[in-house]
Coordinates of C-alpha atoms (C1' of nucleotides) in Angstrom, one line a residue:
Chain A
M1 CA 12.3 -14.9 -112.6
L2 CA 14.6 -17.2 -114.5
S3 CA 11.9 -19.6 -115.6
R4 CA 10.8 -18.2 -118.9
I5 CA 10.8 -20.5 -121.8
E6 CA 12.9 -18.4 -124.1
D7 CA 15.7 -18.3 -121.6
M8 CA 15.8 -22.0 -121.2
A9 CA 17.9 -22.7 -124.3
T10 CA 20.7 -20.3 -123.2
L11 CA 21.0 -21.9 -119.7
S12 CA 23.2 -24.8 -118.8
R13 CA 21.6 -28.0 -117.6
K14 CA 22.3 -27.1 -114.0
Q15 CA 20.7 -23.7 -114.4
R16 CA 17.7 -25.2 -115.9
E17 CA 17.4 -27.6 -113.0
I18 CA 17.5 -24.7 -110.6
A19 CA 14.9 -22.7 -112.5
Q20 CA 12.7 -25.8 -112.6
R21 CA 13.0 -26.3 -108.9
H22 CA 12.2 -22.6 -108.3
Q23 CA 9.0 -23.2 -110.2
L24 CA 8.3 -26.3 -108.2
F25 CA 8.5 -24.4 -105.0
L26 CA 6.2 -21.8 -106.4
D27 CA 3.7 -24.4 -107.5
I28 CA 3.7 -26.1 -104.1
A29 CA 3.2 -22.8 -102.4
R30 CA 0.3 -21.9 -104.7
N31 CA -1.4 -25.2 -103.9
L32 CA -0.8 -24.7 -100.2
I33 CA -2.4 -21.3 -100.3
N34 CA -5.4 -22.5 -102.2
K35 CA -5.9 -25.4 -99.9
E36 CA -5.0 -24.1 -96.5
G37 CA -4.3 -20.4 -96.8
C38 CA -1.2 -18.2 -96.6
A39 CA -0.5 -19.0 -93.0
A40 CA 0.1 -22.6 -94.0
V41 CA 3.0 -21.6 -96.2
S42 CA 6.2 -22.2 -94.3
M43 CA 9.7 -22.9 -95.4
D44 CA 9.6 -26.1 -93.5
H45 CA 6.5 -27.2 -95.3
L46 CA 7.9 -26.2 -98.6
A47 CA 11.0 -28.3 -97.9
E48 CA 9.1 -31.3 -96.8
L49 CA 6.6 -31.3 -99.7
S50 CA 9.3 -30.7 -102.3
E51 CA 11.6 -33.3 -100.7
Y52 CA 14.5 -30.9 -100.5
S53 CA 16.0 -29.6 -97.3
R54 CA 15.3 -26.3 -95.6
G55 CA 18.6 -24.9 -96.7
T56 CA 17.8 -25.5 -100.3
V57 CA 14.6 -23.6 -100.0
Y58 CA 16.4 -20.7 -98.5
Q59 CA 18.8 -20.8 -101.5
H60 CA 15.8 -19.7 -103.6
F61 CA 13.9 -17.4 -101.3
P62 CA 15.3 -15.3 -98.4
C63 CA 12.0 -15.5 -96.6
K64 CA 8.4 -16.7 -96.8
E65 CA 7.1 -13.3 -97.9
E66 CA 9.3 -13.5 -101.0
V67 CA 7.6 -16.8 -101.9
L68 CA 4.2 -15.2 -101.6
I69 CA 5.0 -12.1 -103.7
E70 CA 6.5 -14.2 -106.4
V71 CA 3.4 -16.4 -106.6
C72 CA 1.3 -13.3 -106.6
N73 CA 3.3 -11.5 -109.3
S74 CA 3.2 -14.4 -111.6
S75 CA -0.6 -14.6 -111.3
M76 CA -1.0 -10.8 -111.8
S77 CA 0.9 -10.9 -115.1
Y78 CA -1.5 -13.5 -116.2
L79 CA -4.4 -11.2 -115.2
L80 CA -2.8 -8.4 -117.2
S81 CA -2.9 -10.5 -120.3
L82 CA -6.6 -11.2 -119.7
F83 CA -7.2 -7.4 -119.3
E84 CA -5.5 -6.8 -122.6
R85 CA -7.6 -9.5 -124.2
A86 CA -10.6 -7.6 -122.8
R87 CA -9.5 -4.3 -124.2
A88 CA -9.0 -5.9 -127.7
I89 CA -12.6 -7.0 -128.3
P90 CA -14.2 -5.4 -131.4
H91 CA -17.0 -3.6 -129.6
S92 CA -17.9 -0.4 -127.9
N93 CA -15.6 1.0 -125.2
R94 CA -18.5 0.4 -122.7
D95 CA -18.5 -3.2 -123.6
R96 CA -14.7 -3.3 -123.1
I97 CA -15.2 -2.1 -119.6
L98 CA -17.7 -4.9 -119.1
A99 CA -15.2 -7.3 -120.6
V100 CA -12.5 -6.2 -118.1
M101 CA -15.0 -7.0 -115.3
V102 CA -15.7 -10.4 -116.7
A103 CA -11.9 -11.0 -117.1
H104 CA -11.3 -10.1 -113.5
N105 CA -14.0 -12.4 -112.3
Y106 CA -12.7 -15.2 -114.5
F107 CA -9.3 -14.7 -113.0
D108 CA -10.4 -14.7 -109.4
L109 CA -12.3 -17.9 -109.8
R110 CA -9.3 -19.6 -111.2
Q111 CA -6.6 -17.9 -109.1
P112 CA -8.1 -17.4 -105.7
H113 CA -4.7 -17.4 -104.1
C114 CA -3.9 -14.1 -105.7
N115 CA -6.4 -12.1 -103.6
K116 CA -5.6 -14.2 -100.6
I117 CA -1.9 -13.2 -100.8
L118 CA -2.8 -9.6 -101.4
Q119 CA -5.0 -9.6 -98.3
Y120 CA -2.5 -11.5 -96.2
T121 CA 0.4 -9.2 -97.2
S122 CA -1.6 -6.0 -96.7
D123 CA -0.5 -6.3 -93.1
N124 CA 2.1 -3.6 -92.4
S125 CA 4.9 -5.8 -91.3
I126 CA 4.8 -8.2 -94.1
M127 CA 5.3 -6.3 -97.3
D128 CA 8.4 -4.6 -96.1
K129 CA 10.3 -7.8 -95.9
V130 CA 10.2 -8.5 -99.6
S131 CA 13.0 -7.6 -102.0
E132 CA 12.9 -4.2 -103.7
A133 CA 12.9 -5.9 -107.2
N134 CA 9.8 -7.9 -106.5
L135 CA 8.0 -5.1 -104.8
Q136 CA 8.6 -2.8 -107.8
Q137 CA 7.5 -5.5 -110.2
H138 CA 4.3 -5.8 -108.1
N139 CA 3.6 -2.1 -108.2
K140 CA 4.3 -2.0 -111.9
L141 CA 1.8 -4.7 -112.5
E142 CA -0.8 -3.0 -110.4
K143 CA -0.2 0.2 -112.3
S144 CA -0.4 -1.6 -115.7
L145 CA -3.8 -3.1 -114.7
L146 CA -5.2 0.3 -113.9
L147 CA -3.7 1.7 -117.1
V148 CA -5.6 -0.7 -119.2
V149 CA -8.9 0.4 -117.7
S150 CA -7.8 4.0 -117.9
S151 CA -7.0 3.7 -121.6
I152 CA -10.5 2.4 -122.3
V153 CA -12.0 5.3 -120.6
G154 CA -9.6 7.6 -122.5
E155 CA -10.7 6.0 -125.8
A156 CA -14.3 6.6 -125.0
L157 CA -13.6 10.2 -124.2
K158 CA -11.9 10.6 -127.6
T159 CA -14.8 9.1 -129.5
K160 CA -17.3 11.2 -127.4
E161 CA -19.1 8.0 -126.3
L162 CA -18.4 9.5 -122.9
T163 CA -18.0 13.1 -121.6
M164 CA -16.8 13.5 -118.1
P165 CA -18.9 15.8 -115.9
K166 CA -17.0 18.7 -114.3
D167 CA -16.7 17.2 -110.9
L168 CA -15.3 13.8 -111.9
T169 CA -12.1 13.0 -113.7
A170 CA -11.4 10.0 -115.9
I171 CA -9.0 8.5 -113.4
E172 CA -11.5 9.0 -110.6
L173 CA -14.0 7.0 -112.6
V174 CA -11.4 4.2 -113.0
F175 CA -10.8 4.3 -109.3
G176 CA -14.5 3.9 -108.7
L177 CA -14.9 1.0 -111.1
W178 CA -11.8 -0.6 -109.6
S179 CA -13.1 -0.3 -106.1
L180 CA -16.4 -1.8 -107.1
N181 CA -14.8 -4.8 -108.6
H182 CA -12.2 -5.3 -106.0
G183 CA -14.7 -4.9 -103.2
S184 CA -17.2 -7.4 -104.7
Q185 CA -14.5 -10.0 -105.2
L186 CA -13.3 -9.7 -101.6
L187 CA -16.8 -10.0 -100.4
Q188 CA -17.4 -13.0 -102.6
A189 CA -14.2 -14.7 -101.2
A190 CA -15.2 -13.8 -97.6
E191 CA -17.3 -16.2 -95.6
L192 CA -20.4 -14.0 -96.0
H193 CA -22.8 -16.5 -97.4
L194 CA -24.1 -14.0 -100.0
D195 CA -26.6 -16.5 -101.2
E196 CA -28.4 -16.3 -97.9
F197 CA -29.0 -12.6 -98.6
G198 CA -30.3 -13.3 -102.1
I199 CA -27.1 -12.7 -104.1
T200 CA -26.8 -15.8 -106.2
Q201 CA -24.8 -14.4 -109.1
P202 CA -22.5 -11.7 -107.7
E203 CA -20.7 -11.3 -111.1
E204 CA -24.0 -10.5 -112.9
T205 CA -25.0 -8.2 -110.1
I206 CA -21.8 -6.2 -110.3
A207 CA -21.9 -6.0 -114.1
R208 CA -25.4 -4.6 -113.7
V209 CA -24.4 -2.0 -111.1
V210 CA -21.5 -1.0 -113.3
A211 CA -24.0 -0.5 -116.1
A212 CA -26.1 1.7 -113.9
T213 CA -23.0 3.8 -113.0
L214 CA -22.0 4.3 -116.6
D215 CA -25.6 5.2 -117.4
G216 CA -25.5 7.7 -114.7
L217 CA -22.6 9.3 -116.4
N218 CA -24.4 9.0 -119.8
W219 CA -21.8 6.8 -121.3
K220 CA -23.1 5.8 -124.7
P221 CA -24.5 3.4 -125.7
L222 CA -26.8 3.3 -122.7
Y223 CA -27.8 0.2 -121.0
D224 CA -30.0 -2.2 -122.9
A225 CA -31.0 -5.3 -120.9
K226 CA -31.1 -7.7 -123.9
K227 CA -27.8 -6.6 -125.5
H228 CA -26.1 -6.5 -122.1
K229 CA -27.1 -10.0 -121.4
A230 CA -26.0 -11.2 -124.8
M231 CA -22.6 -9.5 -124.4
M232 CA -22.0 -11.1 -121.0
Q233 CA -22.9 -14.5 -122.5
W234 CA -20.5 -14.0 -125.4
L235 CA -17.7 -12.9 -123.1
K236 CA -18.1 -15.8 -120.9
D237 CA -18.6 -18.4 -123.6
T238 CA -16.2 -17.2 -126.2
V239 CA -13.6 -14.7 -125.0
F240 CA -12.9 -15.9 -121.5
V241 CA -13.1 -19.7 -121.7
D242 CA -10.7 -22.1 -120.3
P243 CA -8.0 -22.9 -122.9
Q244 CA -7.1 -26.2 -121.3
M245 CA -7.9 -25.6 -117.7
A246 CA -4.7 -23.7 -117.5
D247 CA -4.1 -22.5 -114.0
D248 CA -1.3 -20.2 -114.6
A249 CA 0.3 -18.0 -117.3
E250 CA 3.7 -19.4 -116.5
E251 CA 4.2 -22.8 -118.0
I252 CA 7.4 -24.7 -118.3
Chain B
M1 CA -18.0 -9.3 -73.3
L2 CA -18.2 -8.5 -69.6
S3 CA -17.0 -5.0 -69.8
R4 CA -20.2 -2.9 -70.2
I5 CA -20.8 -0.1 -67.8
E6 CA -24.2 -1.3 -66.7
D7 CA -22.8 -4.6 -65.6
M8 CA -20.1 -3.1 -63.5
A9 CA -22.2 -2.4 -60.5
T10 CA -23.4 -6.0 -60.2
L11 CA -19.9 -7.5 -60.3
S12 CA -17.6 -8.1 -57.4
R13 CA -14.4 -6.1 -57.1
K14 CA -12.4 -9.1 -58.4
Q15 CA -14.7 -9.5 -61.4
R16 CA -14.4 -5.9 -62.2
E17 CA -10.6 -6.2 -62.1
I18 CA -10.8 -9.1 -64.5
A19 CA -13.1 -7.2 -66.9
Q20 CA -10.8 -4.3 -66.7
R21 CA -7.8 -6.4 -67.5
H22 CA -9.6 -8.0 -70.4
Q23 CA -10.2 -4.5 -71.8
L24 CA -6.5 -3.6 -71.2
F25 CA -5.4 -6.6 -73.3
L26 CA -7.8 -5.5 -76.1
D27 CA -6.5 -2.0 -76.0
I28 CA -2.9 -3.1 -76.2
A29 CA -3.8 -5.3 -79.1
R30 CA -5.5 -2.5 -80.9
N31 CA -2.6 -0.3 -80.5
L32 CA -0.2 -3.0 -81.7
I33 CA -2.4 -3.6 -84.8
N34 CA -2.5 0.1 -85.7
K35 CA 1.2 0.6 -85.2
E36 CA 2.7 -2.7 -86.4
G37 CA 0.0 -4.8 -88.0
C38 CA -1.8 -8.0 -87.0
A39 CA 1.3 -10.1 -87.3
A40 CA 2.9 -8.2 -84.4
V41 CA 0.1 -9.3 -82.1
S42 CA 1.5 -12.2 -80.1
M43 CA 0.5 -13.5 -76.7
D44 CA 4.1 -12.9 -75.6
H45 CA 3.9 -9.3 -76.7
L46 CA 0.6 -8.8 -75.0
A47 CA 1.9 -10.3 -71.7
E48 CA 5.0 -8.2 -71.8
L49 CA 3.3 -4.9 -72.6
S50 CA 0.6 -5.5 -70.0
E51 CA 3.1 -6.6 -67.4
Y52 CA 1.2 -9.8 -66.8
S53 CA 2.5 -13.2 -67.6
R54 CA 1.7 -15.4 -70.6
G55 CA -0.5 -17.7 -68.5
T56 CA -2.7 -14.8 -67.5
V57 CA -3.2 -13.7 -71.1
Y58 CA -4.2 -17.3 -71.9
Q59 CA -6.8 -17.1 -69.1
H60 CA -8.6 -14.5 -71.1
F61 CA -8.1 -15.6 -74.7
P62 CA -7.6 -19.2 -75.9
C63 CA -5.5 -18.0 -78.8
K64 CA -4.3 -14.9 -80.7
E65 CA -7.2 -15.1 -83.2
E66 CA -9.7 -14.7 -80.4
V67 CA -8.0 -11.4 -79.4
L68 CA -8.2 -10.2 -83.0
I69 CA -11.9 -11.0 -83.4
E70 CA -12.8 -9.4 -80.1
V71 CA -11.1 -6.2 -81.1
C72 CA -12.8 -6.3 -84.4
N73 CA -16.3 -7.0 -83.0
S74 CA -16.0 -4.2 -80.6
S75 CA -15.1 -1.8 -83.4
M76 CA -17.9 -3.1 -85.6
S77 CA -20.6 -2.4 -83.1
Y78 CA -19.4 1.1 -83.0
L79 CA -19.6 1.2 -86.8
L80 CA -23.2 0.0 -86.5
S81 CA -24.1 2.9 -84.2
L82 CA -22.6 5.2 -86.8
F83 CA -24.7 3.6 -89.5
E84 CA -27.8 4.1 -87.4
R85 CA -27.0 7.7 -86.9
A86 CA -26.6 8.0 -90.7
R87 CA -30.0 6.4 -91.2
A88 CA -31.6 8.9 -88.8
I89 CA -30.8 12.1 -90.6
P90 CA -33.9 14.1 -91.6
H91 CA -33.3 14.1 -95.3
S92 CA -34.0 12.1 -98.4
N93 CA -33.2 8.4 -98.5
R94 CA -30.6 9.1 -101.2
D95 CA -28.9 11.4 -98.7
R96 CA -29.1 8.7 -96.1
I97 CA -27.1 6.4 -98.4
L98 CA -24.6 9.1 -98.8
A99 CA -24.5 9.5 -95.0
V100 CA -23.7 5.8 -94.6
M101 CA -20.8 6.1 -97.0
V102 CA -19.5 9.1 -95.0
A103 CA -20.0 7.2 -91.8
H104 CA -18.0 4.3 -93.1
N105 CA -15.2 6.5 -94.1
Y106 CA -15.2 8.3 -90.9
F107 CA -15.0 5.0 -89.1
D108 CA -12.1 3.6 -91.2
L109 CA -10.1 6.7 -90.7
R110 CA -10.4 6.3 -86.9
Q111 CA -10.4 2.6 -86.6
P112 CA -8.0 1.4 -89.3
H113 CA -7.3 -1.8 -87.3
C114 CA -10.8 -3.1 -88.1
N115 CA -10.1 -3.6 -91.8
K116 CA -6.7 -4.8 -91.1
I117 CA -8.1 -7.6 -88.9
L118 CA -10.7 -8.4 -91.4
Q119 CA -8.1 -8.8 -94.1
Y120 CA -5.7 -10.7 -91.9
T121 CA -8.3 -13.2 -90.8
S122 CA -9.7 -13.7 -94.2
D123 CA -7.0 -16.4 -94.6
N124 CA -8.7 -19.8 -94.4
S125 CA -6.9 -21.2 -91.5
I126 CA -7.4 -18.3 -89.1
M127 CA -11.1 -17.7 -88.8
D128 CA -11.8 -21.3 -87.9
K129 CA -9.8 -21.0 -84.7
V130 CA -12.1 -18.5 -83.1
S131 CA -14.9 -19.4 -80.7
E132 CA -18.3 -20.1 -82.1
A133 CA -19.8 -17.3 -79.9
N134 CA -17.5 -14.6 -81.3
L135 CA -17.8 -15.8 -84.8
Q136 CA -21.6 -15.6 -84.6
Q137 CA -21.5 -12.2 -83.1
H138 CA -19.2 -11.2 -85.9
N139 CA -21.6 -12.5 -88.6
K140 CA -24.6 -10.9 -86.8
L141 CA -22.8 -7.5 -86.8
E142 CA -22.0 -7.8 -90.5
K143 CA -25.6 -8.7 -91.2
S144 CA -26.9 -5.8 -89.2
L145 CA -24.7 -3.4 -91.1
L146 CA -26.1 -4.6 -94.4
L147 CA -29.6 -4.4 -93.0
V148 CA -29.2 -0.7 -92.2
V149 CA -28.4 0.0 -95.9
S150 CA -31.1 -2.4 -97.0
S151 CA -33.7 -0.7 -94.9
I152 CA -32.8 2.7 -96.5
V153 CA -33.3 1.3 -99.9
G154 CA -36.5 -0.3 -98.8
E155 CA -37.8 3.0 -97.5
A156 CA -36.9 4.6 -100.8
L157 CA -38.9 2.0 -102.7
K158 CA -41.9 2.6 -100.4
T159 CA -41.8 6.4 -101.0
K160 CA -41.3 5.7 -104.7
E161 CA -38.1 7.8 -104.7
L162 CA -36.7 4.7 -106.3
T163 CA -38.2 2.0 -108.5
M164 CA -36.0 -1.1 -109.0
P165 CA -35.6 -2.1 -112.7
K166 CA -36.6 -5.6 -113.5
D167 CA -33.1 -7.0 -113.6
L168 CA -31.8 -5.7 -110.3
T169 CA -33.1 -6.4 -106.8
A170 CA -32.9 -4.1 -103.8
I171 CA -30.5 -6.4 -102.1
E172 CA -28.3 -6.6 -105.2
L173 CA -28.1 -2.9 -105.2
V174 CA -27.0 -3.0 -101.5
F175 CA -24.4 -5.5 -102.4
G176 CA -23.1 -3.2 -105.2
L177 CA -22.9 -0.2 -102.9
W178 CA -21.3 -2.3 -100.2
S179 CA -18.7 -3.6 -102.7
L180 CA -17.9 -0.1 -103.9
N181 CA -17.3 1.2 -100.4
H182 CA -15.5 -1.8 -99.1
G183 CA -13.2 -1.9 -102.2
S184 CA -12.4 1.8 -102.1
Q185 CA -11.4 1.6 -98.4
L186 CA -9.2 -1.4 -98.9
L187 CA -7.5 0.4 -101.8
Q188 CA -7.0 3.5 -99.7
A189 CA -5.5 1.4 -97.0
A190 CA -3.2 -0.4 -99.4
E191 CA 0.2 0.9 -100.4
L192 CA -1.1 2.1 -103.7
H193 CA -0.1 5.8 -103.6
L194 CA -3.5 6.8 -105.0
D195 CA -2.4 10.5 -105.1
E196 CA 0.3 9.6 -107.7
F197 CA -2.6 8.6 -110.0
G198 CA -4.5 11.8 -109.3
I199 CA -6.9 10.5 -106.6
T200 CA -6.5 13.1 -103.9
Q201 CA -9.8 12.7 -102.1
P202 CA -11.0 9.1 -102.5
E203 CA -13.9 9.7 -100.2
E204 CA -15.3 12.5 -102.4
T205 CA -14.7 10.4 -105.5
I206 CA -16.6 7.4 -104.2
A207 CA -19.5 9.6 -103.1
R208 CA -19.6 11.0 -106.6
V209 CA -19.5 7.5 -108.2
V210 CA -22.3 6.4 -105.9
A211 CA -24.2 9.4 -107.0
A212 CA -23.7 8.4 -110.6
T213 CA -24.9 4.9 -109.9
L214 CA -28.1 6.1 -108.1
D215 CA -28.7 8.5 -111.0
G216 CA -28.3 5.5 -113.4
L217 CA -31.1 3.8 -111.5
N218 CA -33.1 7.1 -111.5
W219 CA -33.2 7.3 -107.7
K220 CA -34.8 10.7 -106.9
P221 CA -33.8 13.4 -106.3
L222 CA -31.2 13.2 -109.0
Y223 CA -27.7 14.4 -108.5
D224 CA -27.2 18.1 -108.1
A225 CA -23.6 19.1 -107.7
K226 CA -24.2 22.0 -105.4
K227 CA -26.6 20.2 -103.1
H228 CA -24.4 17.1 -103.0
K229 CA -21.4 19.1 -102.0
A230 CA -23.4 20.9 -99.3
M231 CA -24.7 17.7 -97.9
M232 CA -21.2 16.1 -97.8
Q233 CA -20.0 19.1 -95.9
W234 CA -22.8 19.1 -93.5
L235 CA -22.4 15.4 -92.8
K236 CA -18.7 15.8 -92.2
D237 CA -18.9 18.9 -90.1
T238 CA -22.0 18.2 -88.1
V239 CA -23.1 14.6 -88.1
F240 CA -19.8 12.8 -88.1
V241 CA -17.5 14.9 -86.0
D242 CA -15.3 13.6 -83.3
P243 CA -17.2 13.8 -80.0
Q244 CA -14.0 13.8 -78.0
M245 CA -11.5 12.0 -80.1
A246 CA -13.3 8.8 -78.9
D247 CA -11.5 5.9 -80.4
D248 CA -13.9 3.1 -79.4
A249 CA -17.5 2.6 -78.5
E250 CA -16.5 0.6 -75.5
E251 CA -15.6 2.8 -72.6
I252 CA -15.1 1.8 -69.0
Chain C
dT1 C1' 42.1 -39.5 -110.6
dC2 C1' 41.7 -35.9 -107.5
dA3 C1' 41.6 -30.9 -106.3
dT4 C1' 38.4 -27.1 -106.8
dT5 C1' 34.1 -25.2 -106.8
dT6 C1' 29.3 -25.4 -106.1
dT7 C1' 25.3 -27.3 -104.0
dT8 C1' 22.9 -29.4 -100.3
dT9 C1' 22.2 -30.6 -95.8
dG10 C1' 20.8 -30.5 -91.0
dA11 C1' 22.2 -28.6 -86.5
dC12 C1' 21.7 -24.3 -84.0
dA13 C1' 20.1 -20.0 -81.8
dT14 C1' 16.1 -17.4 -81.4
dG15 C1' 11.3 -16.7 -81.0
dT16 C1' 6.1 -18.1 -80.8
dT17 C1' 2.3 -21.1 -79.4
dG18 C1' -0.5 -23.5 -76.3
dT19 C1' -0.4 -26.7 -72.0
dC20 C1' 0.3 -27.7 -67.4
dT21 C1' 1.8 -27.6 -62.7
dA22 C1' 3.5 -25.5 -58.7
dG23 C1' 3.3 -21.5 -56.0
dA24 C1' 0.9 -17.0 -54.6
dA25 C1' -3.1 -14.6 -53.5
dT26 C1' -7.8 -14.3 -52.0
dT27 C1' -11.7 -15.7 -49.7
dG28 C1' -14.7 -17.2 -46.0
dA29 C1' -15.7 -20.3 -42.0
dG30 C1' -14.6 -20.9 -37.4
Chain D
dC1 C1' -7.3 -13.5 -36.6
dT2 C1' -6.1 -18.1 -38.5
dC3 C1' -6.1 -21.4 -41.7
dA4 C1' -7.9 -24.4 -45.2
dA5 C1' -10.2 -24.2 -49.7
dT6 C1' -10.4 -22.0 -53.7
dT7 C1' -9.0 -19.2 -57.4
dC8 C1' -5.4 -16.7 -59.9
dT9 C1' -0.7 -16.1 -61.8
dA10 C1' 3.8 -17.3 -63.1
dG11 C1' 6.8 -19.4 -65.8
dA12 C1' 8.8 -24.1 -67.3
dC13 C1' 7.9 -27.1 -71.1
dA14 C1' 7.3 -29.4 -75.7
dA15 C1' 6.3 -28.5 -80.3
dC16 C1' 7.1 -26.0 -84.2
dA17 C1' 8.8 -21.9 -87.3
dT18 C1' 12.5 -18.8 -88.8
dG19 C1' 16.9 -17.6 -90.6
dT20 C1' 22.2 -18.7 -90.3
dC21 C1' 26.1 -21.4 -90.9
dA22 C1' 29.7 -24.8 -91.2
dA23 C1' 30.4 -29.4 -92.6
dA24 C1' 29.3 -33.1 -96.0
dA25 C1' 28.1 -34.3 -100.6
dA26 C1' 28.1 -33.7 -105.4
dA27 C1' 29.6 -31.8 -109.7
dT28 C1' 33.2 -30.0 -112.5
dG29 C1' 37.3 -30.0 -115.1
dA30 C1' 42.3 -30.5 -115.6

DNA sequence: TCATTTTTTGACATGTTGTCTAGAATTGAG
DNA sequence: CTCAATTCTAGACAACATGTCAAAAAATGA
């Protein structure tokens, strides 16, 4: 990860070139994943498309898996920034939960490769090829994402908007919400033809189901169809709106 | 799919041998997936472990993807039978929903390879290599699974145990429940170390979250901690209990 | 200018995929 | 029981991917 803007000034011309090339490889990989899936990412391919040789690619990444996890991590840190934006909205904590859901959906629409990589690498034999450093960064990012949701729930407990029942802890609720969101996004990405079943707006549907869940836990303020709809609209139109069709947090 | 018991009698000795060998390859593949992941499944490997030659393996499967989807389909039809067993319990429809969740969890514990395959094959370039027939069977199985849940919700609507609110349809609720379950199982299977966060019994947690969701929709009878716990216990001890450590619906 | 260091290259060994042909085994007619 | 026809099996092959390495090329600096 040598490609951050603030580092650029302190690096020599040569080092900047290397960092730039590193980013080029990542960009090519991301495109490949979006267009043809993870299986299409090969060192050969990367070399060919970048017009460098295989050896040069191996200078940057010890193996294909390392490419994938770096692309994934860079997207996830962008997702984290979206989550933090969601947490910061000046509304009830319930609405903040909603905002996180919208953020996640916004992200998955624009960065479909991230889930693809996560699924591809969930296979046993793949994740244990990547470097310790990137793996740790990956875990840290995942934990940070959960912590954002967790902190919103914690805040709601503090303000008494929510009181946990005896047989469910705050972190368990977070796990439930996370599962719901994660599951729906994978189902959306899968070749399930949800519309054939009558699911035309999965995002709205999940938001509604989350609302039912929070109602079931008596998280105040309870669901109000009109306000819910208005909030969703506001989030989509104002908070999570393409800045400039940016497709990654990392820019050079 | 020539390996069903009832067909055996009508086949010649040679045909039986072939069917048996077909099953042998599938069994080896399943073991490989469980132990080392989908990436470890190779035609070479299959040939070596079965002590047949590569050519023979290709006689049975045109490609590796075909092996994977056949293993997956065979497991999914077992899952369908579990779902149907869940639907048949002599209790409220709410409890039947719970039973489906327990069934799904029971299944994923015993057949972890099924989710692994689904994740592995979600990559664009993989699913479009499999034969039309197997792909259709796969879609049909997926649809059947959803229909079981859907029919339980339909039954609850008929008996007025549940009334859908204006802004949520029955099928959307099914999608929500499906997402929740699917998501939680993938998160359990991932290398997330849920216990570090304080999630020691993900299955119980998700059942509790589902209960909250159904409460939020006012699906009667509402959640009662004691009865819920008893029902979970009964399902796990009585309904979904290893018959004989069977590890697949297909037996020879 | 040229020696030193670094970067880049492509050939190589190894392993996988899917095809294809020659040889082995099985079958059934005489 | 024999032998030709048919079917099945084995493994060689070309194509491609991976990761390594030594030689060639380029950059650096006295």
